[in-house]
Coordinates of C-alpha atoms and ligand atoms in Angstrom, one line a residue:
X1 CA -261.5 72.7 -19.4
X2 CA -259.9 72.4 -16.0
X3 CA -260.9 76.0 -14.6
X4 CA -264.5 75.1 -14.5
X5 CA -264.5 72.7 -11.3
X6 CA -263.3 73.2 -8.1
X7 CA -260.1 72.0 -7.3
X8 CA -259.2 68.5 -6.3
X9 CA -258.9 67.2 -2.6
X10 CA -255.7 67.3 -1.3
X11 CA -253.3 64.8 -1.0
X12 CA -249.8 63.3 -1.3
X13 CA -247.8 64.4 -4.3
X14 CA -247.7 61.6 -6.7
X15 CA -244.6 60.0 -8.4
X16 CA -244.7 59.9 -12.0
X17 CA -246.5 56.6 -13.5
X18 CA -247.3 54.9 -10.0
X19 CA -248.4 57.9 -8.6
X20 CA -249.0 57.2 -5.0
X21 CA -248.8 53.7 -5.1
X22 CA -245.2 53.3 -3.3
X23 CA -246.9 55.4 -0.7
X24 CA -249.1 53.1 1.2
X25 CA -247.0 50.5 2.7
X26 CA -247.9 47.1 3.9
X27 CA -251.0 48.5 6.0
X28 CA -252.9 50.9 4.2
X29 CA -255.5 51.9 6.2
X30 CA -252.8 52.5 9.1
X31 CA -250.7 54.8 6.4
X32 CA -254.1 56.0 4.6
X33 CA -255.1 57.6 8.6
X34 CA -251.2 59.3 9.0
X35 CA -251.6 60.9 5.8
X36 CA -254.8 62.3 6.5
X37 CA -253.2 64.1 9.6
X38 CA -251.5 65.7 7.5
X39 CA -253.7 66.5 4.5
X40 CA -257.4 66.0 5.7
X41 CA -260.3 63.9 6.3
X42 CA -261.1 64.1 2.6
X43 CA -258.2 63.7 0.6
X44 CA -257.1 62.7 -3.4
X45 CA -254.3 60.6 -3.8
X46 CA -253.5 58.8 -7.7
X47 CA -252.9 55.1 -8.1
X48 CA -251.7 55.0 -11.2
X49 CA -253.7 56.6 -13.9
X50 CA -256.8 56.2 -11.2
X51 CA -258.3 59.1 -8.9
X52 CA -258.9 57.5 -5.7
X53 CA -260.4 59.7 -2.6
X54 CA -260.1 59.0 0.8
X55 CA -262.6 59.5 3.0
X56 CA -261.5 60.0 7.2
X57 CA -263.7 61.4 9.4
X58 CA -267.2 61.2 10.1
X59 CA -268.6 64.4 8.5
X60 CA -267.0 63.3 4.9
X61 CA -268.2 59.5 4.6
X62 CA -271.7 60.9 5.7
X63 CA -271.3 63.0 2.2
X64 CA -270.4 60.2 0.5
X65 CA -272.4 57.1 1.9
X66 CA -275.5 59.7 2.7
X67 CA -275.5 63.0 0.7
X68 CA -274.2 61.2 -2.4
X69 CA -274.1 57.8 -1.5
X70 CA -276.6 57.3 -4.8
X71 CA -273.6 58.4 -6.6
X72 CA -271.1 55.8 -5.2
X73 CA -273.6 52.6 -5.6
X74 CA -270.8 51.4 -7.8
X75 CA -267.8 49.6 -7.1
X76 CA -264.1 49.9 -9.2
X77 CA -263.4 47.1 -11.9
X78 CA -260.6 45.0 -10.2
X79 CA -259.1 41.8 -10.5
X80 CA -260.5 40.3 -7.5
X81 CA -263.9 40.6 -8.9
X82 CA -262.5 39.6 -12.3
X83 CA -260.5 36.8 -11.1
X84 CA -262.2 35.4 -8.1
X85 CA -265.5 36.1 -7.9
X86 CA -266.7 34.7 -11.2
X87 CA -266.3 38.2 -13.3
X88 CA -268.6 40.3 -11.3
X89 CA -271.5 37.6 -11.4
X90 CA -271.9 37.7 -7.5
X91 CA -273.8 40.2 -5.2
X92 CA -270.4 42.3 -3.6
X93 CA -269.2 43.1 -7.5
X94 CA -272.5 43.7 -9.5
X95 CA -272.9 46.7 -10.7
X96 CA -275.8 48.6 -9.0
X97 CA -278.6 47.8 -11.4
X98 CA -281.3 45.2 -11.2
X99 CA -279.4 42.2 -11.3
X100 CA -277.9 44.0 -7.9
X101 CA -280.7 44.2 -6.6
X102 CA -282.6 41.0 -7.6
X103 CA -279.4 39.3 -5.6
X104 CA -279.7 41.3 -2.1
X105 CA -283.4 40.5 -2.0
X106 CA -283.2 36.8 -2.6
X107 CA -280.8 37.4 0.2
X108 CA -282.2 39.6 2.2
X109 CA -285.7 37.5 2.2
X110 CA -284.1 34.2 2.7
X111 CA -281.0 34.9 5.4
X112 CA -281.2 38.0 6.6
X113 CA -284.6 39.4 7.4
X114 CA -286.0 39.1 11.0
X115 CA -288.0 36.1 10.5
X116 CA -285.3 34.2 8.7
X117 CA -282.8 34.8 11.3
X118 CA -285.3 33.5 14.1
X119 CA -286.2 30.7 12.0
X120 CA -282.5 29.7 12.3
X121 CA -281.8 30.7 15.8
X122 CA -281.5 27.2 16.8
X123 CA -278.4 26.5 14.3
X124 CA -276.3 29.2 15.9
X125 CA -276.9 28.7 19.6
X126 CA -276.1 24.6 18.4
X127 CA -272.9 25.3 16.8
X128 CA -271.6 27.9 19.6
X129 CA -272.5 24.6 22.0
X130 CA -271.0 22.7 20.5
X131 CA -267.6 25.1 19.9
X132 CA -267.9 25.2 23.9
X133 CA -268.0 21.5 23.9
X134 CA -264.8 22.0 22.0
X135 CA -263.1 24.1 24.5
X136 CA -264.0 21.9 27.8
X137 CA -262.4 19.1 25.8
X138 CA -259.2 21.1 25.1
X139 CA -258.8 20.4 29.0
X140 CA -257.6 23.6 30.2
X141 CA -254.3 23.1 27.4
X142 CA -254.0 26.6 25.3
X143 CA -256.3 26.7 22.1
X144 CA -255.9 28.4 18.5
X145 CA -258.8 30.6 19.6
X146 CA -259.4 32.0 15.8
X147 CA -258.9 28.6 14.3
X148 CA -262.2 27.2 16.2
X149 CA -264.4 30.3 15.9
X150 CA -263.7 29.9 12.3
X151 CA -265.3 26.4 12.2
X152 CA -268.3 27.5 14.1
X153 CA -269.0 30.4 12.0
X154 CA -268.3 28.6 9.3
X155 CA -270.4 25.5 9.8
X156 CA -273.5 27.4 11.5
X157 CA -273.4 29.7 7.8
X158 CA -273.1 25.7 6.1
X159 CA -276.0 24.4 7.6
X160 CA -277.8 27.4 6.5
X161 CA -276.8 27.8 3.2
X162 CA -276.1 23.9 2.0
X163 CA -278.3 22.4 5.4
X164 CA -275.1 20.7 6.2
X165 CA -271.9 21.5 8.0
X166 CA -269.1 22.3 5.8
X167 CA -266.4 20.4 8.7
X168 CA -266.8 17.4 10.1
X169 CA -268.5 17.3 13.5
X170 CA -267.5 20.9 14.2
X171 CA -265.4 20.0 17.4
X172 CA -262.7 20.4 14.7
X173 CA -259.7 21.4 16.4
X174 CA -257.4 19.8 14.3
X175 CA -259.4 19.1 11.0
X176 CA -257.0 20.0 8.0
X177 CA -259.7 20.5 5.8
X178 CA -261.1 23.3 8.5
X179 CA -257.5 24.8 8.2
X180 CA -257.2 24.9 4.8
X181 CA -260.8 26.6 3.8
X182 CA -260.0 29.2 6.6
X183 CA -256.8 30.0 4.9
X184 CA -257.9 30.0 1.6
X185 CA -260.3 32.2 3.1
X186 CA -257.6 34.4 4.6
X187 CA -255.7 34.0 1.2
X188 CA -258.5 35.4 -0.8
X189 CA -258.7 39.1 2.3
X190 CA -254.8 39.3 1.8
X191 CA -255.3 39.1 -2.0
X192 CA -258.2 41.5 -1.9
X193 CA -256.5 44.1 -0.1
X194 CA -253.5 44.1 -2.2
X195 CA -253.7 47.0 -4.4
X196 CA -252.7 45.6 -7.8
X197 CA -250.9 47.9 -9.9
X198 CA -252.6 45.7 -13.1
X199 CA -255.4 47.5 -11.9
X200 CA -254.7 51.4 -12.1
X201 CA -252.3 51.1 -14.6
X202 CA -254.2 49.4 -17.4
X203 CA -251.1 48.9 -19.8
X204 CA -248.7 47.0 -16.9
X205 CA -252.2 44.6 -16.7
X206 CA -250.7 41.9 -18.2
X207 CA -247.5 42.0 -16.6
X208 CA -248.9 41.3 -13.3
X209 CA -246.3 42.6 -11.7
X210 CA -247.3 41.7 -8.1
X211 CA -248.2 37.4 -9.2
X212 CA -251.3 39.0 -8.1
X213 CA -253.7 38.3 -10.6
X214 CA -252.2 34.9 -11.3
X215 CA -252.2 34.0 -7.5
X216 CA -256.1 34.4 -7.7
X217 CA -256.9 32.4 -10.5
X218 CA -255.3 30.0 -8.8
X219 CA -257.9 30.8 -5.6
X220 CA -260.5 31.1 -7.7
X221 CA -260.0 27.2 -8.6
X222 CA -259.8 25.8 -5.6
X223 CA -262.8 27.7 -4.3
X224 CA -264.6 26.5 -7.6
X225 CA -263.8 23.2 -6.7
X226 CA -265.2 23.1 -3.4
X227 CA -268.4 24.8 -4.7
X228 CA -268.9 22.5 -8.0
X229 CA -268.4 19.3 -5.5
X230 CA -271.4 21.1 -2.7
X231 CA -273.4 21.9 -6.2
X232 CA -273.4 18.2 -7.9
X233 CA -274.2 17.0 -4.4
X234 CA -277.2 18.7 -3.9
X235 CA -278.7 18.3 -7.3
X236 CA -278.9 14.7 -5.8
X237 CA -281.2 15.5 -3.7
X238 CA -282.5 18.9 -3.5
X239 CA -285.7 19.1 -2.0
X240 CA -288.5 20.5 -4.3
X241 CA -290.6 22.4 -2.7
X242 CA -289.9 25.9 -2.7
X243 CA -292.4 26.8 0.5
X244 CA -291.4 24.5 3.3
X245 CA -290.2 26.4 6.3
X246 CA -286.4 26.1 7.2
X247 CA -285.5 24.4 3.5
X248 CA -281.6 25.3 3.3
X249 CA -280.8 28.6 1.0
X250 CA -278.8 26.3 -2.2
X251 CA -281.6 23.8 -2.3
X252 CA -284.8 26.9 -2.5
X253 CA -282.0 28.5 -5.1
X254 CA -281.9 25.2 -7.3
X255 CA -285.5 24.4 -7.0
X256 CA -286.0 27.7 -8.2
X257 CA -284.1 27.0 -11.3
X258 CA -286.8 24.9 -12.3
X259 CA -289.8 26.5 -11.8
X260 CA -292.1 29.1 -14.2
X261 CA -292.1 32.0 -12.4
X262 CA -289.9 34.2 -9.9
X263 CA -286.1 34.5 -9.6
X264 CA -283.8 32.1 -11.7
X265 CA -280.1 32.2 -11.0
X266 CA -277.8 29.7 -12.9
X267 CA -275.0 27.9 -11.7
X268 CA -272.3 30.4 -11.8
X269 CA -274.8 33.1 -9.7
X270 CA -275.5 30.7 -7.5
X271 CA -271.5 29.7 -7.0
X272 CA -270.9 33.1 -7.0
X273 CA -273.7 34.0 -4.3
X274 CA -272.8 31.2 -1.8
X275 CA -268.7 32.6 -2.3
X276 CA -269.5 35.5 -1.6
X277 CA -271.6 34.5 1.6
X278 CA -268.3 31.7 2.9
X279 CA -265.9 34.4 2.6
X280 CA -267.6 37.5 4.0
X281 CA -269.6 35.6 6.0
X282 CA -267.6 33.4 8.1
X283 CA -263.4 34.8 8.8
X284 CA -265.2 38.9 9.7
X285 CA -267.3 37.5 12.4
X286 CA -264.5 35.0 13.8
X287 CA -262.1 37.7 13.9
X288 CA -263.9 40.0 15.5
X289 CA -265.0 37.8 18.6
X290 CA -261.2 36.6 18.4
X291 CA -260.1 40.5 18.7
X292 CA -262.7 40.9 21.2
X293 CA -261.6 38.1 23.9
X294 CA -258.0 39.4 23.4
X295 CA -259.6 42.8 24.6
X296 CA -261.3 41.1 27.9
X297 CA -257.8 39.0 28.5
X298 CA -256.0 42.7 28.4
X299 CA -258.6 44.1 30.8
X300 CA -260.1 41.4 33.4
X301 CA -261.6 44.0 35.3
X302 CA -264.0 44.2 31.9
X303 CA -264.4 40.9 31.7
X304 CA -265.0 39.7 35.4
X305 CA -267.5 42.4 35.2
X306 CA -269.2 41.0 31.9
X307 CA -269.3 37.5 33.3
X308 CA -271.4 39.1 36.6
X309 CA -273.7 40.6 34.0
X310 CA -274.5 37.0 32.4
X311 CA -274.6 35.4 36.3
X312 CA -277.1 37.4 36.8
X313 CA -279.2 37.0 33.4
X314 CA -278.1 33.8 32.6
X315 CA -277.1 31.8 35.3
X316 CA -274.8 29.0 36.1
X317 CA -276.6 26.2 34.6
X318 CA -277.2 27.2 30.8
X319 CA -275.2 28.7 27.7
X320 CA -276.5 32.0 27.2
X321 CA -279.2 32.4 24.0
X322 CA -279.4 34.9 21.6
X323 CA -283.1 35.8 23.3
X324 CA -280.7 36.6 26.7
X325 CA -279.0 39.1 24.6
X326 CA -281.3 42.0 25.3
X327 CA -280.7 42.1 28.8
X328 CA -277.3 42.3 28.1
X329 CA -276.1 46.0 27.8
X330 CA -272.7 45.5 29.1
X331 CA -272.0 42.4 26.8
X332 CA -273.8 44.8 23.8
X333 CA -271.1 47.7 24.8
X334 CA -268.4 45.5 24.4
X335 CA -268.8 44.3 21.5
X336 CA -269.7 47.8 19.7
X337 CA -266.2 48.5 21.5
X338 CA -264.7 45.5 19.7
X339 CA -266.0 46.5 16.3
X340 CA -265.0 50.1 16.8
X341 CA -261.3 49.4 17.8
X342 CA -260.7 46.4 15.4
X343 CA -263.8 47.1 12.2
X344 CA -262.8 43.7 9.9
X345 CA -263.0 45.8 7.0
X346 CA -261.0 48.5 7.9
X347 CA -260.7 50.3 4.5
X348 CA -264.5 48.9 3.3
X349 CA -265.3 47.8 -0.1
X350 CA -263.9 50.3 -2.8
X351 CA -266.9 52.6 -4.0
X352 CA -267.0 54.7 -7.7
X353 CA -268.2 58.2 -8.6
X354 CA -270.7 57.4 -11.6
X355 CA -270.4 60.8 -12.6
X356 CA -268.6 64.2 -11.0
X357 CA -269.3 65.5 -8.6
X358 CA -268.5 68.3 -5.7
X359 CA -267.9 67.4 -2.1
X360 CA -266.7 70.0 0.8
X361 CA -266.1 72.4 -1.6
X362 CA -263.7 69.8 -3.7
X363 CA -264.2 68.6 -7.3
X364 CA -264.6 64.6 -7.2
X365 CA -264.1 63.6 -11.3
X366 CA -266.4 60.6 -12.7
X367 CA -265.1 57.5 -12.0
X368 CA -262.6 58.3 -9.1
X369 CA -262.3 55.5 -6.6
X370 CA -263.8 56.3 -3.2
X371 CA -261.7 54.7 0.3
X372 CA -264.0 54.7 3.0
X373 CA -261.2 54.7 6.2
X374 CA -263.4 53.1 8.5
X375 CA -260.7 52.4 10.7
X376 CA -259.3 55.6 11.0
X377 CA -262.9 57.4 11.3
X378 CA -263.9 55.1 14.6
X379 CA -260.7 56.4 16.1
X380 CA -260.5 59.8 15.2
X381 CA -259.8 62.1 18.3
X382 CA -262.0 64.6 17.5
X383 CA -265.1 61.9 18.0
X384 CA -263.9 60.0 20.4
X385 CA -262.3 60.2 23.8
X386 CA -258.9 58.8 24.7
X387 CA -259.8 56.9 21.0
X388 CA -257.7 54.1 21.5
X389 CA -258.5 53.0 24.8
X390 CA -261.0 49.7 25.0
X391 CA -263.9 51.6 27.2
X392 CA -267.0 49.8 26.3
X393 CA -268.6 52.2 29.2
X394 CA -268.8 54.9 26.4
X395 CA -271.5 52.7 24.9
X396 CA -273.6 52.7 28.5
X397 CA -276.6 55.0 29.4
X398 CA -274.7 58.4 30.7
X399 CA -271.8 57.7 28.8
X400 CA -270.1 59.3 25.8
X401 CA -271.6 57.7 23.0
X402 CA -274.8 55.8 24.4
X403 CA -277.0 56.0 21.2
X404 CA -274.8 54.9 18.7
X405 CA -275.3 52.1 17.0
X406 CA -273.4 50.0 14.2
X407 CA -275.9 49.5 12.0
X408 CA -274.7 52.8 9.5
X409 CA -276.5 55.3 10.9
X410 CA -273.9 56.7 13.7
X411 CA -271.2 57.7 11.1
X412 CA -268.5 58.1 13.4
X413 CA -268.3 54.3 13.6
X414 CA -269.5 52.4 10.6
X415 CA -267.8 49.0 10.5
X416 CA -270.5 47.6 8.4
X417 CA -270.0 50.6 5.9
X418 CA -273.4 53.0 5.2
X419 CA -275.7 53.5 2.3
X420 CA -276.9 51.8 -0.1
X421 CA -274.2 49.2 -0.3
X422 CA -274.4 48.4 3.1
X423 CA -273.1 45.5 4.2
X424 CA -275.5 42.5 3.5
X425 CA -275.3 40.3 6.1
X426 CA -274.9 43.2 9.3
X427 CA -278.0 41.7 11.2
X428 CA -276.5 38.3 10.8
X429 CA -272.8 39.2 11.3
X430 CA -273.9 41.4 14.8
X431 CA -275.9 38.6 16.4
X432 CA -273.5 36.0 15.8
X433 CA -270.5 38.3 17.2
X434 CA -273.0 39.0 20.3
X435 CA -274.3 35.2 20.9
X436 CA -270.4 34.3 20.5
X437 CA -268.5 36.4 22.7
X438 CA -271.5 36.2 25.2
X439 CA -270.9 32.5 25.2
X440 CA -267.0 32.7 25.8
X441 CA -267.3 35.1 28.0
X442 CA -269.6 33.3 30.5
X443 CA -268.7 29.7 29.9
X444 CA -265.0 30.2 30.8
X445 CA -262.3 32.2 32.7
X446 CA -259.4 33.1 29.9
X447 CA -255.9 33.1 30.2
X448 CA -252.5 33.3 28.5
X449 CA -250.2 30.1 28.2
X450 CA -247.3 32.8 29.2
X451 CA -248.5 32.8 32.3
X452 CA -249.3 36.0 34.7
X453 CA -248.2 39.3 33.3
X454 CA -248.1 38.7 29.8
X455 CA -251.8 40.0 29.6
X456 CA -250.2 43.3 29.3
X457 CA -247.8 42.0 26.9
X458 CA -250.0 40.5 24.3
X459 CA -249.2 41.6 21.4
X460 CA -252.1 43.2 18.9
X461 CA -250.2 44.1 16.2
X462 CA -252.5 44.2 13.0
X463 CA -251.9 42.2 9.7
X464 CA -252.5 42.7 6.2
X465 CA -255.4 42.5 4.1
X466 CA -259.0 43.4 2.8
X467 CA -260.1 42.3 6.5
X468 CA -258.4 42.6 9.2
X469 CA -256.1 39.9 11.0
X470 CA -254.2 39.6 14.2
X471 CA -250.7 38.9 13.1
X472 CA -250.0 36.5 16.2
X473 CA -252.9 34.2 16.1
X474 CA -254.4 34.1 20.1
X475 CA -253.4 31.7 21.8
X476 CA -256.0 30.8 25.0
X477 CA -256.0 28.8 28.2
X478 CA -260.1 28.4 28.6
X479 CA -261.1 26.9 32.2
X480 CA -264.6 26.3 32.1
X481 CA -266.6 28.0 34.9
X482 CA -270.0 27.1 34.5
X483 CA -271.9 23.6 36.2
X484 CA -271.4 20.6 33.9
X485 CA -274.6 20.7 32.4
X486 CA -274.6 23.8 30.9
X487 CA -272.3 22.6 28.5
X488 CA -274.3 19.3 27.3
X489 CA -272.8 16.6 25.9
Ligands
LIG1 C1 -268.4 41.1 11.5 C2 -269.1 41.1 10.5 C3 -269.0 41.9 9.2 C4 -268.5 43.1 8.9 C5 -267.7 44.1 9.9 C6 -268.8 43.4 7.6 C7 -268.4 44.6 6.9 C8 -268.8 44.9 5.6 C9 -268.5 46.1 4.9 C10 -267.8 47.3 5.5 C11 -269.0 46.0 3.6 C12 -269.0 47.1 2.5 C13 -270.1 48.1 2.7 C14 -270.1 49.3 1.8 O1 -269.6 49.2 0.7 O2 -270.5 50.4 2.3 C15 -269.7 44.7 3.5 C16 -270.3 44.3 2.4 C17 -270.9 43.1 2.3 N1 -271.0 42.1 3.3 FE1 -270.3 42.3 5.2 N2 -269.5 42.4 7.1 C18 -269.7 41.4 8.1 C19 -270.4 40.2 8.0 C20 -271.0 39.8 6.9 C21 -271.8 38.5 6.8 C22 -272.1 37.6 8.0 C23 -272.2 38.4 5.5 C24 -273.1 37.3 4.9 C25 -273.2 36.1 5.3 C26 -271.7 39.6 4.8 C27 -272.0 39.8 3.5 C28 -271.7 41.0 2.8 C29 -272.1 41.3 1.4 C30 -272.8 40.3 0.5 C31 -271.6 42.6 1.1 C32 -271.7 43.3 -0.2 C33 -273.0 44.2 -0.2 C34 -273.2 44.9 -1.5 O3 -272.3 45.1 -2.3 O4 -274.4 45.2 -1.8 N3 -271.0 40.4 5.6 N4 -269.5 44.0 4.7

């Protein structure tokens, strides 16, 4: 009976059916943060026949993703996992059980832990070379900034997971195949962040009102495709042996396959694994970098005085390396700054209560969805001054916020989410973001092909999706600024 729990949080009144569906508008996490201005930090809206709660400030997601985060392991059935990523097969879906965890350790050992991201240093200083390389040959014309950061991160995670580079040479300016994995990439955060009425409202499923479902099937294919063609590839010639140092993640995965003892995935877990790693991986880091040099080309006076930090670390006559980066505490401020002001997953990955539960005094029924509003909590005025203001000084000794880190522990900014659930590939996905914008920022001088005064101008208006895009892709004049050599050949 209904007068045993607390009451719900509150929220938005729904409409009949849809609930509060029509509410949220073509960016939710920018609607999500309004309405909690006016209802709360933890609020209850209904999506359909779903309970979802919103989580907006840092006090509340620390309940959730702390207090209770063992509660909220889970994530929501959807389509996207359904439809795209091999029916919950891969590591982002899984429910929280062993298969869950079998999955982050395989990654965890083999990508992610210290030793693995030394042992593969090398690769990501090469491909941020060679993206510079890139650059000086663009000849001081304006770039697609976003368009080659997306074929570096892209090809330094390829050469890690498949020991190959998914484009070309990687100088890739105008590869079509680069273009068309980034959008698909894109395609499958826009399709993501769609909230897809087939999914709180289990009896319009098979309607698919939105083309949603059917638009991902159709994703799911291609993707398939490009994976099955990588897979048959490397069955050629995978190299057996399981303990040599710097052996590339698919070929340890399929030598696995045939071996007594330890982990086995099959084909689709492995598909589904490498998926997961190309499309969280690669377009999150890109983005942020790209968000980040907009940022600097807003405020030179932050970048001019970046670039005197890396003269005096780095010098004129090399690319900076990720073993500079600790002498770096300007550089490190700006980019917490970047992911604080533009997190690429502003709403995170959906979370589920596994069973009730009470939270501020608010009843929280099993299977409700949970919103962390990561975007709106890493701008909330109450823990941050002048909130939307780029001041990377906030993150320096004596100022505002210098202890707080990224890494889910600070909750008033948690880009990379908090818990259990944690984002995967944080360690990865914060060195490359560092090593990158390091490297623009001290190999060239950046300006607008609108000439003087735009700076002021450009426009930062935010797309649509599960991650979040710029909707005017940047647009950069680089003139190198470094002696010949540092950029090799
Ligand atoms: C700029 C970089 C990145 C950001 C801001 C980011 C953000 C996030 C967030 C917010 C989540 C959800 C966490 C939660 O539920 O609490 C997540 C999950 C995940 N991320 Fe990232 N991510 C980034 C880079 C990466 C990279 C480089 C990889 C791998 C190559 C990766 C792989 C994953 C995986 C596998 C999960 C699912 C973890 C699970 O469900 O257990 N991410 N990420």
């Amino acid at each position: 009976s209904k007068g045993q729990f607390a009451p719900l949080p509150p929220g938005p009144k729904p409409w009949p059916i849809v609930g509060n569906l029509p509410h949220l508008g073509r960016k939710p996490h920018q609607t999500l943060a309004a309405m909690a201005g006016s209802y709360g930090p933890l609020m209850h809206l209904w999506m359909g026949s779903v309970h979802v709660v919103v989580a907006a400030s840092a006090a509340v997601a620390e309940q959730f993703l702390k207090t209770h985060d063992s509660n909220f392991a889970n994530r929501p059935p959807n389509s996207g996992a359904k439809y795209i990523a091999y029916n919950y097969q891969d590591l982002v879906f899984a429910p929280y059980g062993p298969r869950w965890r079998m999955l982050r350790k395989i990654c965890n050992v083999h990508l992610f832990s210290a030793k693995a991201l030394d042992d593969f240093r090398h690769v990501r200083q090469e491909e941020v070379a060679v993206l510079t390389r890139a650059l000086v040959s663009a000849d001081k014309k304006a770039v697609n900034l976003a368009q080659l950061l997306n074929v570096c991160t892209t090809n330094a995670l390829g050469r890690v997971l498949l020991g190959k580079r998914v484009f070309g040479d990687g100088g890739g300016g105008s590869d079509p195949k680069a273009d068309e994995f980034k959008s698909m990439v894109v395609e499958l955060m826009e399709l993501a962040g769609v909230f897809n009425i087939g999914d709180f409202i289990p009896s319009l499923q098979m309607f698919d009102l939105q083309g949603v479902a059917g638009k991902m099937k159709k994703l799911h294919s291609r993707f398939d495709a490009f994976l099955n063609t990588i897979l048959e590839e490397h069955k050629g010639n995978v190299i057996y042996d399981n303990k040599a140092n710097n052996v590339d993640f698919l070929s340890m995965l399929l030598s696995s396959q045939n071996e007594g003892e330890g982990t086995k995935l099959n084909d689709i877990e492995i598909k589904a694994l490498l998926l997961n790693m190309f499309t969280a991986g690669t377009d999150t880091s890109s983005s942020t970098v790209e968000w980040g040099i907009a940022e600097l080309i807003r405020n030179p006076k932050l970048l001019s005085q970046a670039q005197k930090e890396l003269d005096g670390v780095v010098g004129p006559d090399r690319l900076p390396t990720e073993s500079d980066l600790l002498q770096l505490p300007f550089l490190t401020a700006i980019v917490k700054e970047t992911f604080r002001l533009h997190p690429s997953t502003p709403l995170s990955l959906p979370r589920m209560a596994s069973e009730d539960c009470e939270i501020n005094g608010y009843h929280i029924p099993k299977g409700s969805t949970l919103l962390v509003n990561i975007w709106a909590i890493s701008r909330d005025p109450n823990a941050w001054t002048d909130p939307l203001v780029f001041r990377p000084e906030r993150f320096m000794p004596g100022g505002e916020k210098a202890n707080v880190d990224l890494r889910g522990n600070d909750f008033e900014t948690i880009p990379f989410g908090a818990g259990r659930r944690i984002c995967a590939g944080m360690s990865l996905g914060i060195r490359m973001v560092q090593l990158l914008t390091a490297t623009l920022v001290h190999a060239f001088d950046w300006s607008l092909p609108s000439g003087e005064g735009s700076e002021e101008k450009l426009n930062m208006e935010e797309g649509y999706g599960l991650t979040l895009q710029r909707v005017v892709p940047l647009m950069v004049i680089p003139r190198p600024r470094l002696a010949v050599l540092a950029y090799g050949s």
